[in-house]
Coordinates of C-alpha atoms and ligand atoms in Angstrom, one line a residue:
M1 CA 13.1 36.8 16.9
S2 CA 12.0 33.4 17.2
T3 CA 13.6 30.9 14.2
L4 CA 11.1 30.0 11.6
K5 CA 10.5 26.2 11.0
A6 CA 8.9 24.3 8.6
V7 CA 5.3 24.2 9.6
R8 CA 3.7 22.0 11.9
G9 CA 3.6 18.0 9.8
T10 CA 5.4 19.1 7.2
R11 CA 9.2 18.0 6.4
D12 CA 12.4 18.9 4.6
L13 CA 13.8 15.9 2.9
L14 CA 17.6 16.3 2.6
P15 CA 20.0 13.8 1.2
P16 CA 21.1 10.8 1.4
E17 CA 17.1 10.1 2.0
T18 CA 16.3 11.8 -1.2
A19 CA 18.1 9.3 -3.4
L20 CA 15.6 6.6 -1.5
W21 CA 12.6 8.5 -2.6
T22 CA 14.6 8.9 -6.3
R23 CA 15.0 5.0 -6.4
I24 CA 11.3 4.3 -5.4
E25 CA 10.0 6.7 -7.8
E26 CA 12.1 5.2 -10.6
T27 CA 10.9 1.7 -9.7
A28 CA 7.2 2.6 -9.8
R29 CA 7.9 4.3 -13.0
R30 CA 9.6 1.1 -14.5
V31 CA 7.0 -1.0 -13.1
F32 CA 3.8 1.1 -14.1
A33 CA 5.6 1.0 -17.9
R34 CA 5.4 -2.6 -17.8
Y35 CA 1.6 -2.6 -17.2
N36 CA 1.0 0.2 -19.7
F37 CA -0.1 3.0 -17.6
G38 CA 1.1 6.7 -18.3
E39 CA 1.6 9.8 -16.3
I40 CA -0.9 12.1 -15.3
R41 CA -0.1 15.4 -13.4
T42 CA -3.2 17.2 -12.2
P43 CA -3.1 20.7 -10.1
V44 CA -2.7 20.8 -6.5
F45 CA -5.4 22.7 -5.9
E46 CA -9.2 22.2 -7.0
D47 CA -12.5 23.5 -6.2
T48 CA -13.8 22.6 -3.0
S49 CA -16.9 21.1 -4.3
L50 CA -14.7 18.4 -6.4
F51 CA -13.9 16.9 -2.8
A52 CA -17.5 17.4 -1.1
R53 CA -18.9 15.5 -4.3
S54 CA -16.5 12.9 -4.8
V55 CA -14.7 11.8 -1.1
G56 CA -17.9 12.8 0.7
E57 CA -19.2 15.4 3.1
E58 CA -19.0 12.9 5.9
T59 CA -15.9 11.7 5.5
D60 CA -13.2 12.8 8.2
I61 CA -11.2 14.2 5.3
V62 CA -13.6 16.6 3.9
S63 CA -15.2 17.2 7.3
K64 CA -12.4 18.4 9.2
E65 CA -9.0 17.6 7.6
M66 CA -9.0 19.9 4.2
Y67 CA -6.9 23.1 3.4
T68 CA -9.5 25.5 2.2
W69 CA -9.6 29.1 1.5
E70 CA -11.4 31.5 0.0
D71 CA -9.8 32.5 -3.2
R72 CA -11.2 36.5 -3.9
A73 CA -12.2 37.6 -7.2
R74 CA -9.1 39.8 -8.7
A75 CA -11.1 41.4 -11.4
A76 CA -14.8 41.7 -12.4
S77 CA -14.6 38.7 -14.9
E78 CA -13.6 36.5 -12.0
K79 CA -15.7 35.0 -9.3
A80 CA -14.6 34.3 -5.8
Q81 CA -14.2 30.5 -5.4
S82 CA -13.6 28.1 -2.7
L83 CA -10.3 26.7 -3.3
T84 CA -8.8 23.4 -1.3
L85 CA -5.4 21.7 -1.5
R86 CA -6.0 18.2 -2.5
P87 CA -6.3 15.7 0.0
E88 CA -6.3 12.6 -2.8
N89 CA -5.5 12.4 -6.3
T90 CA -8.3 10.1 -7.3
A91 CA -10.9 12.7 -7.7
G92 CA -8.8 15.1 -9.6
V93 CA -7.9 12.2 -12.1
V94 CA -11.9 11.4 -12.6
R95 CA -12.1 15.3 -13.0
A96 CA -9.3 15.2 -15.8
Y97 CA -11.0 12.0 -17.3
I98 CA -14.3 14.0 -17.5
E99 CA -12.9 17.5 -18.7
H100 CA -10.8 15.8 -21.4
K101 CA -13.5 13.4 -22.6
L102 CA -11.1 10.5 -22.2
G103 CA -14.3 8.6 -22.1
E104 CA -14.8 9.0 -25.9
T105 CA -11.8 7.4 -26.8
G106 CA -13.6 4.4 -26.1
Q107 CA -10.1 3.0 -24.5
L108 CA -9.4 2.1 -21.0
Q109 CA -7.4 4.7 -19.3
K110 CA -4.4 3.4 -17.3
L111 CA -3.4 6.7 -15.3
F112 CA -0.5 6.9 -12.6
Y113 CA 0.4 9.7 -10.6
I114 CA 3.1 10.8 -7.9
G115 CA 2.6 13.7 -5.8
P116 CA 2.3 15.7 -2.5
Q117 CA -1.7 15.4 -1.1
F118 CA -2.2 17.6 2.2
R119 CA -4.6 16.7 5.2
R120 CA -4.8 18.8 8.5
E121 CA -4.5 15.2 10.5
R122 CA -2.7 15.3 14.1
P123 CA 0.9 14.4 13.1
Q124 CA 2.7 11.2 14.3
K125 CA 5.2 8.8 12.5
G126 CA 3.9 7.8 9.1
R127 CA 1.2 10.5 9.3
Y128 CA 1.9 13.8 7.7
R129 CA -0.2 17.2 6.6
Q130 CA 1.9 17.0 3.4
F131 CA 2.8 13.6 2.3
S132 CA 3.4 12.1 -0.9
Q133 CA 1.4 9.4 -3.2
I134 CA 2.1 7.0 -5.8
G135 CA -1.2 6.2 -7.0
A136 CA -2.9 4.5 -10.5
E137 CA -6.6 4.8 -11.6
V138 CA -8.1 2.4 -14.4
I139 CA -11.2 4.1 -16.1
G140 CA -13.1 3.8 -19.0
P141 CA -16.6 3.2 -20.0
Q142 CA -18.5 -0.1 -19.4
S143 CA -17.6 -1.3 -23.5
S144 CA -13.8 -1.2 -22.5
G145 CA -14.1 -3.8 -19.7
S146 CA -13.6 -1.4 -17.1
E147 CA -15.8 -3.1 -14.9
S148 CA -14.1 -6.7 -15.3
P149 CA -13.2 -8.3 -11.9
L150 CA -9.6 -9.1 -14.0
R151 CA -8.7 -5.3 -13.9
D152 CA -9.2 -5.2 -9.5
A153 CA -7.0 -8.5 -9.8
E154 CA -4.6 -7.0 -12.5
I155 CA -4.1 -4.2 -10.3
L156 CA -3.4 -6.2 -7.0
E157 CA -1.0 -8.3 -9.1
M158 CA 1.1 -5.2 -10.3
L159 CA 1.3 -3.7 -6.9
A160 CA 2.4 -7.3 -5.1
T161 CA 5.3 -7.1 -7.6
L162 CA 5.7 -3.4 -7.3
L163 CA 6.2 -4.1 -3.4
D164 CA 8.6 -7.0 -4.2
E165 CA 10.9 -5.2 -6.9
L166 CA 11.0 -2.2 -4.2
G167 CA 12.4 -4.7 -2.0
I168 CA 9.4 -4.8 0.8
S169 CA 9.1 -8.0 2.2
G170 CA 6.5 -9.1 5.0
W171 CA 3.3 -7.3 3.3
T172 CA -0.2 -8.4 3.6
L173 CA -2.8 -7.8 1.2
H174 CA -6.5 -7.6 2.9
I175 CA -9.5 -7.8 0.4
N176 CA -13.3 -7.1 1.1
S177 CA -16.0 -6.1 -1.2
V178 CA -18.4 -3.0 0.0
G179 CA -21.0 -4.0 -2.8
S180 CA -23.3 -1.9 -5.1
S181 CA -24.3 1.4 -3.7
A182 CA -27.3 0.0 -2.8
D183 CA -25.7 -2.8 -0.8
R184 CA -23.8 -0.1 1.2
A185 CA -27.1 1.7 1.9
H186 CA -28.9 -1.7 3.1
Y187 CA -25.6 -2.6 5.0
N188 CA -25.6 0.8 6.8
E189 CA -28.9 0.3 7.9
V190 CA -28.3 -3.0 8.9
L191 CA -25.6 -1.6 11.0
R192 CA -27.3 1.6 12.2
A193 CA -29.8 -0.9 13.9
A194 CA -27.2 -3.2 15.2
L195 CA -25.8 0.0 17.1
V196 CA -28.6 1.3 18.6
D197 CA -28.0 -1.1 21.5
L198 CA -24.2 -1.3 21.1
A199 CA -23.1 2.3 20.5
P200 CA -23.4 3.6 24.0
K201 CA -21.3 1.2 25.2
M202 CA -18.5 2.1 22.7
C203 CA -16.0 5.3 22.5
V204 CA -17.6 8.9 21.7
D205 CA -16.2 9.0 17.9
C206 CA -18.4 5.4 17.3
Q207 CA -21.2 6.8 19.3
R208 CA -21.5 9.9 16.7
R209 CA -20.1 7.7 13.8
A210 CA -23.4 5.3 14.9
V211 CA -25.9 8.1 13.8
T212 CA -24.1 9.7 11.3
N213 CA -21.8 7.2 9.1
P214 CA -22.2 4.0 10.8
L215 CA -19.9 1.9 8.4
R216 CA -17.0 4.0 10.0
V217 CA -17.4 2.2 13.0
L218 CA -15.8 -0.5 11.4
D219 CA -12.7 1.4 11.0
C220 CA -12.5 2.3 15.2
K221 CA -9.1 1.5 16.6
V222 CA -9.9 1.7 20.2
P223 CA -8.9 -1.3 22.0
E224 CA -12.0 -1.9 24.5
D225 CA -14.4 -1.6 21.1
Q226 CA -13.0 -4.4 19.2
P227 CA -14.8 -7.2 20.9
I228 CA -18.1 -5.5 20.4
I229 CA -17.1 -4.5 16.6
E230 CA -16.5 -8.2 16.1
T231 CA -20.0 -9.3 17.0
L232 CA -21.4 -6.7 14.2
P233 CA -23.4 -7.7 10.9
K234 CA -20.7 -8.1 8.1
I235 CA -20.9 -6.4 5.3
V236 CA -20.7 -9.7 2.8
D237 CA -24.0 -10.7 4.2
S238 CA -25.7 -7.5 2.4
L239 CA -24.3 -8.0 -1.1
D240 CA -26.1 -8.6 -3.9
E241 CA -25.3 -11.8 -6.2
E242 CA -23.6 -9.6 -8.7
S243 CA -20.9 -8.3 -6.3
K244 CA -20.5 -11.6 -4.7
Q245 CA -19.5 -12.9 -8.1
H246 CA -17.1 -10.1 -8.9
L247 CA -15.2 -10.7 -5.7
A248 CA -15.1 -14.5 -6.4
A249 CA -13.9 -13.7 -9.4
V250 CA -11.2 -11.2 -8.2
T251 CA -10.3 -13.8 -5.5
A252 CA -10.2 -16.7 -8.4
A253 CA -7.6 -14.7 -10.7
L254 CA -5.7 -13.7 -7.8
D255 CA -5.4 -17.7 -6.8
A256 CA -4.3 -18.4 -10.5
A257 CA -1.9 -15.8 -10.5
G258 CA -0.4 -16.9 -6.9
V259 CA -0.5 -13.4 -4.9
P260 CA -1.4 -14.1 -1.6
Y261 CA -4.7 -12.3 0.2
T262 CA -6.5 -12.2 3.4
R263 CA -10.6 -11.8 3.4
N264 CA -11.0 -8.8 5.8
H265 CA -14.8 -8.1 6.7
R266 CA -13.6 -5.0 8.1
L267 CA -12.2 -3.4 5.5
V268 CA -14.5 -0.3 4.1
R269 CA -11.8 2.3 3.5
G270 CA -12.5 5.9 4.5
L271 CA -13.9 7.4 1.2
D272 CA -17.4 7.8 0.3
Y273 CA -17.3 6.8 -3.3
Y274 CA -16.2 3.1 -2.9
T275 CA -18.0 0.1 -4.4
R276 CA -17.5 -3.6 -5.0
T277 CA -13.9 -4.4 -4.2
T278 CA -11.8 -2.7 -1.6
F279 CA -8.1 -3.2 -0.2
E280 CA -5.4 -2.7 1.4
F281 CA -1.5 -4.0 2.1
T282 CA -0.6 -3.6 5.6
H283 CA 3.2 -4.1 6.9
G284 CA 3.7 -4.8 10.5
G285 CA 6.9 -2.8 10.8
L286 CA 5.0 0.8 10.6
G287 CA 3.5 0.5 14.0
A288 CA 0.0 2.1 14.6
Q289 CA 0.1 3.6 10.8
N290 CA 0.4 0.4 9.4
A291 CA -1.3 1.1 5.9
L292 CA 1.2 1.2 3.0
L293 CA -1.7 1.5 0.7
G294 CA -5.5 1.7 0.1
G295 CA -7.9 1.7 -3.0
G296 CA -10.7 -0.3 -4.4
R297 CA -13.4 0.2 -7.2
Y298 CA -15.7 3.3 -7.5
D299 CA -18.0 2.7 -10.5
G300 CA -20.3 5.7 -9.6
L301 CA -17.8 8.3 -8.8
S302 CA -17.3 10.0 -12.7
E303 CA -21.4 10.3 -12.4
A304 CA -21.3 11.5 -9.2
I305 CA -19.1 14.5 -10.3
G306 CA -21.5 15.0 -13.1
G307 CA -19.4 13.0 -15.8
P308 CA -20.7 10.0 -17.9
K309 CA -20.7 6.5 -16.6
A310 CA -17.0 5.6 -16.0
P311 CA -16.4 2.3 -13.5
G312 CA -12.7 2.7 -12.5
I313 CA -10.7 1.1 -9.6
G314 CA -7.4 2.5 -8.5
F315 CA -4.9 2.9 -5.2
A316 CA -2.9 4.9 -3.5
M317 CA 0.4 4.2 -1.7
G318 CA 1.8 6.2 0.8
E319 CA 5.2 7.2 -0.2
D320 CA 6.2 8.3 3.0
R321 CA 5.7 5.1 4.5
L322 CA 7.4 3.0 1.5
V323 CA 10.5 5.0 2.9
L324 CA 9.8 4.5 6.5
T325 CA 9.4 0.4 5.8
L326 CA 12.7 0.4 3.5
Q327 CA 14.9 2.5 6.1
A328 CA 13.9 0.2 8.9
Q329 CA 14.5 -3.0 6.7
E330 CA 18.0 -1.2 5.5
A331 CA 18.9 -0.9 9.2
A332 CA 18.0 -4.4 10.1
Q333 CA 20.0 -5.6 7.0
A334 CA 23.0 -3.7 8.2
E335 CA 23.0 -5.1 11.8
K336 CA 23.3 -8.6 10.0
I337 CA 26.6 -10.6 9.5
D338 CA 27.8 -11.6 6.1
A339 CA 26.7 -15.2 5.8
Y340 CA 25.3 -18.4 7.5
I341 CA 26.6 -21.8 6.2
A342 CA 23.9 -24.6 6.3
P343 CA 25.5 -27.8 5.8
L344 CA 23.0 -30.5 4.4
G345 CA 23.6 -33.5 6.7
E346 CA 26.3 -34.0 9.4
S347 CA 28.5 -35.7 7.0
L348 CA 29.1 -32.4 5.5
N349 CA 30.0 -30.4 9.0
P350 CA 33.9 -31.0 8.2
A351 CA 33.6 -29.4 4.9
A352 CA 31.3 -26.8 6.2
L353 CA 33.9 -25.6 8.8
A354 CA 36.6 -25.6 6.1
L355 CA 34.6 -23.3 3.9
A356 CA 33.9 -21.1 6.8
R357 CA 37.4 -20.7 7.5
E358 CA 37.8 -19.9 4.0
L359 CA 35.4 -17.0 4.2
R360 CA 36.2 -16.0 7.5
R361 CA 39.9 -15.6 6.3
A362 CA 39.0 -13.4 3.7
G363 CA 37.5 -11.1 6.4
L364 CA 34.1 -12.0 6.2
S365 CA 31.5 -12.3 9.3
V366 CA 29.9 -16.1 9.2
E367 CA 27.9 -18.0 11.3
L368 CA 27.9 -21.7 10.7
G369 CA 25.1 -24.0 11.4
D370 CA 24.8 -27.9 11.7
G371 CA 24.0 -30.5 9.7
S372 CA 21.7 -32.1 12.4
F373 CA 19.2 -29.4 11.5
R374 CA 16.8 -29.6 9.2
L375 CA 16.6 -27.1 6.2
K376 CA 13.7 -25.3 7.7
K377 CA 15.7 -24.7 10.9
S378 CA 18.5 -23.6 9.0
F379 CA 16.7 -20.9 6.9
E380 CA 15.1 -19.5 10.3
A381 CA 18.6 -19.6 12.2
A382 CA 19.8 -18.2 9.2
D383 CA 17.2 -15.5 8.3
K384 CA 17.5 -13.8 11.7
A385 CA 21.6 -13.8 11.9
A386 CA 22.5 -13.4 8.6
R387 CA 22.0 -11.2 5.1
R388 CA 22.6 -14.5 3.0
I389 CA 22.4 -18.0 3.6
V390 CA 24.9 -20.5 1.7
I391 CA 23.9 -23.7 1.3
L392 CA 26.5 -26.8 1.4
G393 CA 25.2 -30.4 0.0
E394 CA 27.2 -33.5 -1.4
D395 CA 26.4 -32.0 -5.0
E396 CA 27.8 -28.5 -4.2
L397 CA 30.6 -30.4 -2.6
Q398 CA 31.5 -32.0 -5.6
S399 CA 30.8 -29.0 -8.5
G400 CA 31.9 -26.3 -6.3
I401 CA 29.1 -24.4 -7.1
L402 CA 27.6 -23.0 -4.1
T403 CA 23.5 -22.2 -3.7
V404 CA 23.4 -18.6 -2.2
K405 CA 20.0 -17.1 -0.8
D406 CA 19.4 -13.6 -0.1
F407 CA 16.8 -13.0 2.6
A408 CA 16.1 -9.4 1.3
T409 CA 15.3 -10.0 -2.1
G410 CA 14.5 -13.7 -2.2
T411 CA 16.3 -14.7 -5.1
Q412 CA 18.8 -17.8 -5.3
T413 CA 22.3 -17.8 -7.3
K414 CA 24.6 -20.1 -8.0
V415 CA 28.2 -18.8 -7.3
P416 CA 31.4 -20.6 -7.9
R417 CA 33.4 -21.3 -4.9
A418 CA 36.3 -19.1 -6.2
E419 CA 34.0 -16.1 -6.2
L420 CA 31.9 -16.6 -3.0
A421 CA 34.3 -14.1 -0.8
E422 CA 33.7 -11.4 -3.1
F423 CA 30.0 -12.2 -3.8
L424 CA 29.2 -12.2 0.0
R425 CA 31.1 -8.8 0.4
K426 CA 28.4 -6.8 -1.6
P427 CA 25.6 -5.1 0.7
G428 CA 22.8 -7.4 -0.5
G429 CA 19.2 -6.8 -0.8
E430 CA 20.1 -6.1 -4.5
Ligands
AMP1 P1 -6.3 7.0 1.5 O1 -6.2 8.2 0.3 O2 -6.9 7.7 2.8 O3 -6.6 6.1 1.3 O4 -4.6 6.4 2.1 C1 -4.0 5.9 1.2 C2 -2.5 5.9 1.7 O5 -1.7 6.9 1.6 C3 -2.4 5.2 2.5 O6 -2.6 3.6 3.0 C4 -1.1 6.0 3.7 O7 -0.1 4.7 2.9 C5 -1.1 7.2 3.0 N1 -1.3 8.2 3.7 C6 -2.8 8.8 3.8 N2 -2.9 9.5 4.7 C7 -1.4 9.7 5.4 C8 -0.5 10.8 5.8 N3 -1.5 11.7 6.7 N4 0.6 11.0 6.2 C9 1.3 10.2 5.3 N5 0.8 8.9 4.4 C10 -0.4 8.7 4.2

C-alpha cells in the first residue's frame, strides 16, 4: 500500500517552526490593537458566486485556481449550492459587513483576520495551495471618512511599523493608483489599442491577456517581454483629477510620517475590485515570489456584491512568506560574529585593541575595525560581519559607557563597559 502524504501544495507545520508562526501572529495582534482593529473570523468556504462577483470572473484566481464543489441538497428544504474554499478573505469580510449591517452603525469598521486561504496554483517556494494570510480591512459609509486618503496612509504606516516590529528589514513599499472604475476602463482600452501591434511579439499568456484583460499584461514576469511592457502607456495618464489628488494626498501623508515608498506604474494587482490606491511590500530575499503583502482600495466592492456604498481599503500579507523571510534573516544572523569594534579616529586604535582583548578573553568573537575608517565604512563592514557594532570614541572612553547598535533591530543602546560582554552574549535581534 502506498504511504499517504500531505496533499501537493499543503504542508505540516511542526515545532520549532510553529513557535515562529505564533510569534508573528502575536506581534500582528499587538500592533492591530494599537491601531484600534478588532478581529473578524469568517467561514473558510463561501458561495462560489461571492468570489466570481468580487474577485472577478477573468482573474486567474476565479478562472483556474479555486477549489469549488457542488454541495448536494441533503433534504427537501436544502438547495444544491456551488461552494468554494476561500482564495482570499476580503470578499468574505465585505459579505459579513453587508450581512450584519455594520454600515448602519455609521462607524468606520477596522477589522483584521488571520487564517488559511486556498488556491490551486503551481506550488513552489513561497507559493502553496493552502497558505495563511494576515490581513485587515477599513470599511464604512462615506460619512465615516472611509474614502479619505488618510486611511490609506495610516494603513501603510501601520504595515511599515508591523514589519519593523516583526524584525523584517530591507522591505520596499511600492505604491500606485488604478483610479476610478471609469479610469480603469479607459486605461484598459488605451492598453488594448497599444497591444494590437505589440502582443504578437509577446508570450502566449500576454497574447491572451491583451484580448481578455489587458491590465494583466503589466503583471507579466517573462524577461523578453519586459522591454515591450516598459514602452506601454502608464495608468497615471488615464487618471481623473480626483484620483490624482487622492494619490498625492496619500503620498504627502506618508512623507510627513517618514514612511519610505517608491511609485510603481506597473502595480495594478491581480484582483478586479481595486480602485485608486494599490500597494505591495516586497522583499529581495524571497526570490521569484517576492511579495510579502499586497492590498489596495476597493470603493465599489460592497455595491458589486449587492451591499450599500461602502468605500474601503485593505491588505493581505502572506504569513508563509513572513516566516521564510525571518528564517533566512535568522540563519544569516547566526553565522555572524558577536561584535565589531569601531574606533572613532586613529588615536583610539590602542584603546580599541584593549577593548577587543577584554571581550575576546570573555569568549566573544570580535572583529576590530580601524580608526582611519569613516564611520559609514565601519558600519558597512560591521553589518556584513557582525550582529552588533560597538562604537568607541573619546566620550565613550572617558565615560566608560559604550554605544552599541543591533543590526537586526536597528536599535542603539548605551551599555556600561563592565556589562558589555554580557550584553553582547545575548543572541541579538530582540
Ligand atoms: P493576494 O491576495 O494575491 O493579493 O496576495 C496577498 C499576499 O498573500 C501575497 O503578497 C503573498 O504574500 C500571499 N500569497 C498569495 N498567494 C499565495 C500562495 N499561493 N502561497 C503563499 N502566499 C501567497
